[in-house]
Amino acid sequence: MRTRMLPLTSAACAAALLSAAALPASANGTGPGPVSRSGTGTGGASGHEPEAAGVTAAELLAEVRACSRISRGRYRTDSGSAKATVPVCGTEDAVFWKADMDIDCDGRRTKACNRKTDPYFLPETAFQSSRGRPLDSTVLPHVVVPGPSKVWDYRKSGLTGGSVVAVVYRDRVRYGVVGDTGPTGIIGEASYAMAKTLGIDPDPATGGAESGVTYIAFKDSRVSPIESRAKARSRGQQLAREFVGRS
């Protein structure tokens, strides 16, 4: 938002200059000001939402450097991938995987998500809102998990619709929920809104990230209603602090 500058008289200008000179550096804009760490700013899905509660990407990634594999096999990142390379790993409190990010536009039909913008669009999601409607992928940051199979069944790992997920991309950490299921052999997908808040191109046809995305899904962490971004963020901040030993 631009700051509107009001005209000043010559006397008022002089007074303003004298007042500014007497202020400390942080007050007149020449020094560091306070930085919000609450994660509840107005950034929304713009990609500028502040990192929450001081838990950094580096701290979370340090906890998932080693993989104790819980999946019986590995997943492809795309249907055309030559090899299945991505395992699902587990800790006492979470499961995680490191993959790409394809854009999930399924659910409520919107200007950004429909059959014209996404040739694979489906007007439904595996999990529904508290009103029994498909989720809105353009508004709700959520993650897609593979459908249950012999490779891995997310339900046996304490996950369900509304389970809290931390997604890490570069130096950004964002929180969302498990909101949909996908093909049983593919992993690495999140909603239009999740991509946007991470600074990833959310276009369902041309966007996404080829690699470098880490998904950390916390066990037994379901929030309700599933569409509450505030609850997912608050619960995610708490679980992230516990996960890195800062509770």
mmCIF file of N, CA and C in Angstrom, residues 61 64 89 95-102 142-144 165-168 187-190 194 198 200 209 212-217:
data_model
loop_
_atom_site.group_PDB
_atom_site.id
_atom_site.type_symbol
_atom_site.label_atom_id
_atom_site.label_comp_id
_atom_site.label_asym_id
_atom_site.label_seq_id
_atom_site.Cartn_x
_atom_site.Cartn_y
_atom_site.Cartn_z
ATOM 1 N N LEU A 61 14.797 -28.540 8.314
ATOM 2 C CA LEU A 61 15.543 -29.417 7.415
ATOM 3 C C LEU A 61 16.621 -30.203 8.153
ATOM 4 N N VAL A 64 15.335 -33.517 9.309
ATOM 5 C CA VAL A 64 14.935 -34.530 8.331
ATOM 6 C C VAL A 64 16.071 -34.852 7.360
ATOM 7 N N CYS A 89 9.574 -41.139 4.684
ATOM 8 C CA CYS A 89 10.407 -41.389 5.857
ATOM 9 C C CYS A 89 9.614 -41.058 7.119
ATOM 10 N N VAL A 95 5.893 -37.778 9.521
ATOM 11 C CA VAL A 95 6.413 -38.442 8.326
ATOM 12 C C VAL A 95 6.806 -37.338 7.352
ATOM 13 N N PHE A 96 7.745 -37.637 6.474
ATOM 14 C CA PHE A 96 8.182 -36.605 5.543
ATOM 15 C C PHE A 96 8.674 -37.205 4.243
ATOM 16 N N TRP A 97 8.667 -36.378 3.221
ATOM 17 C CA TRP A 97 9.217 -36.759 1.930
ATOM 18 C C TRP A 97 9.755 -35.518 1.246
ATOM 19 N N LYS A 98 10.693 -35.736 0.346
ATOM 20 C CA LYS A 98 11.335 -34.641 -0.372
ATOM 21 C C LYS A 98 11.121 -34.879 -1.858
ATOM 22 N N ALA A 99 10.472 -33.924 -2.497
ATOM 23 C CA ALA A 99 10.053 -34.149 -3.875
ATOM 24 C C ALA A 99 9.957 -32.836 -4.639
ATOM 25 N N ASP A 100 9.179 -32.880 -5.702
ATOM 26 C CA ASP A 100 8.862 -31.670 -6.470
ATOM 27 C C ASP A 100 7.544 -31.118 -5.948
ATOM 28 N N MET A 101 6.974 -30.156 -6.641
ATOM 29 C CA MET A 101 5.618 -29.721 -6.339
ATOM 30 C C MET A 101 4.836 -29.526 -7.633
ATOM 31 N N ASP A 102 3.885 -30.406 -7.843
ATOM 32 C CA ASP A 102 2.899 -30.212 -8.891
ATOM 33 C C ASP A 102 1.732 -29.445 -8.273
ATOM 34 N N HIS A 142 -2.982 -26.561 1.052
ATOM 35 C CA HIS A 142 -3.049 -27.958 1.462
ATOM 36 C C HIS A 142 -2.136 -28.823 0.607
ATOM 37 N N VAL A 143 -1.933 -30.038 1.088
ATOM 38 C CA VAL A 143 -1.012 -30.984 0.465
ATOM 39 C C VAL A 143 -1.788 -32.210 0.011
ATOM 40 N N VAL A 144 -1.345 -32.800 -1.081
ATOM 41 C CA VAL A 144 -1.937 -34.018 -1.615
ATOM 42 C C VAL A 144 -1.052 -35.201 -1.215
ATOM 43 N N VAL A 165 0.512 -30.002 8.064
ATOM 44 C CA VAL A 165 1.731 -30.240 7.294
ATOM 45 C C VAL A 165 2.549 -28.958 7.230
ATOM 46 N N ALA A 166 3.854 -29.090 7.449
ATOM 47 C CA ALA A 166 4.787 -27.989 7.208
ATOM 48 C C ALA A 166 5.453 -28.249 5.860
ATOM 49 N N VAL A 167 5.470 -27.248 5.007
ATOM 50 C CA VAL A 167 6.113 -27.374 3.704
ATOM 51 C C VAL A 167 7.271 -26.384 3.644
ATOM 52 N N VAL A 168 8.429 -26.894 3.272
ATOM 53 C CA VAL A 168 9.642 -26.081 3.240
ATOM 54 C C VAL A 168 10.126 -25.966 1.799
ATOM 55 N N ILE A 187 4.034 -38.866 -5.874
ATOM 56 C CA ILE A 187 4.075 -38.011 -4.691
ATOM 57 C C ILE A 187 4.662 -36.647 -5.067
ATOM 58 N N GLY A 188 4.289 -35.613 -4.305
ATOM 59 C CA GLY A 188 4.824 -34.271 -4.559
ATOM 60 C C GLY A 188 3.809 -33.358 -5.211
ATOM 61 N N GLU A 189 2.768 -32.992 -4.460
ATOM 62 C CA GLU A 189 1.718 -32.141 -5.011
ATOM 63 C C GLU A 189 1.090 -31.329 -3.888
ATOM 64 N N ALA A 190 0.740 -30.099 -4.190
ATOM 65 C CA ALA A 190 0.098 -29.225 -3.204
ATOM 66 C C ALA A 190 -0.828 -28.251 -3.928
ATOM 67 N N MET A 194 -1.081 -23.136 -1.605
ATOM 68 C CA MET A 194 0.181 -23.478 -0.952
ATOM 69 C C MET A 194 1.358 -23.047 -1.811
ATOM 70 N N LEU A 198 4.316 -19.974 -0.997
ATOM 71 C CA LEU A 198 5.739 -20.334 -0.969
ATOM 72 C C LEU A 198 6.547 -19.604 -2.041
ATOM 73 N N ILE A 200 6.054 -20.086 -5.263
ATOM 74 C CA ILE A 200 6.128 -20.983 -6.414
ATOM 75 C C ILE A 200 5.018 -20.614 -7.394
ATOM 76 N N ALA A 209 7.257 -26.611 -8.919
ATOM 77 C CA ALA A 209 8.707 -26.629 -8.682
ATOM 78 C C ALA A 209 9.236 -28.006 -9.039
ATOM 79 N N GLY A 212 13.301 -29.765 -4.657
ATOM 80 C CA GLY A 212 13.645 -28.904 -3.538
ATOM 81 C C GLY A 212 12.532 -28.599 -2.561
ATOM 82 N N VAL A 213 11.449 -29.387 -2.594
ATOM 83 C CA VAL A 213 10.339 -29.155 -1.679
ATOM 84 C C VAL A 213 10.300 -30.291 -0.645
ATOM 85 N N THR A 214 10.231 -29.916 0.630
ATOM 86 C CA THR A 214 10.150 -30.899 1.712
ATOM 87 C C THR A 214 8.799 -30.785 2.394
ATOM 88 N N TYR A 215 8.141 -31.916 2.535
ATOM 89 C CA TYR A 215 6.827 -31.986 3.161
ATOM 90 C C TYR A 215 6.957 -32.735 4.488
ATOM 91 N N ILE A 216 6.538 -32.098 5.583
ATOM 92 C CA ILE A 216 6.601 -32.719 6.905
ATOM 93 C C ILE A 216 5.185 -32.769 7.466
ATOM 94 N N ALA A 217 4.611 -33.970 7.517
ATOM 95 C CA ALA A 217 3.231 -34.141 7.977
ATOM 96 C C ALA A 217 3.250 -34.679 9.406
#
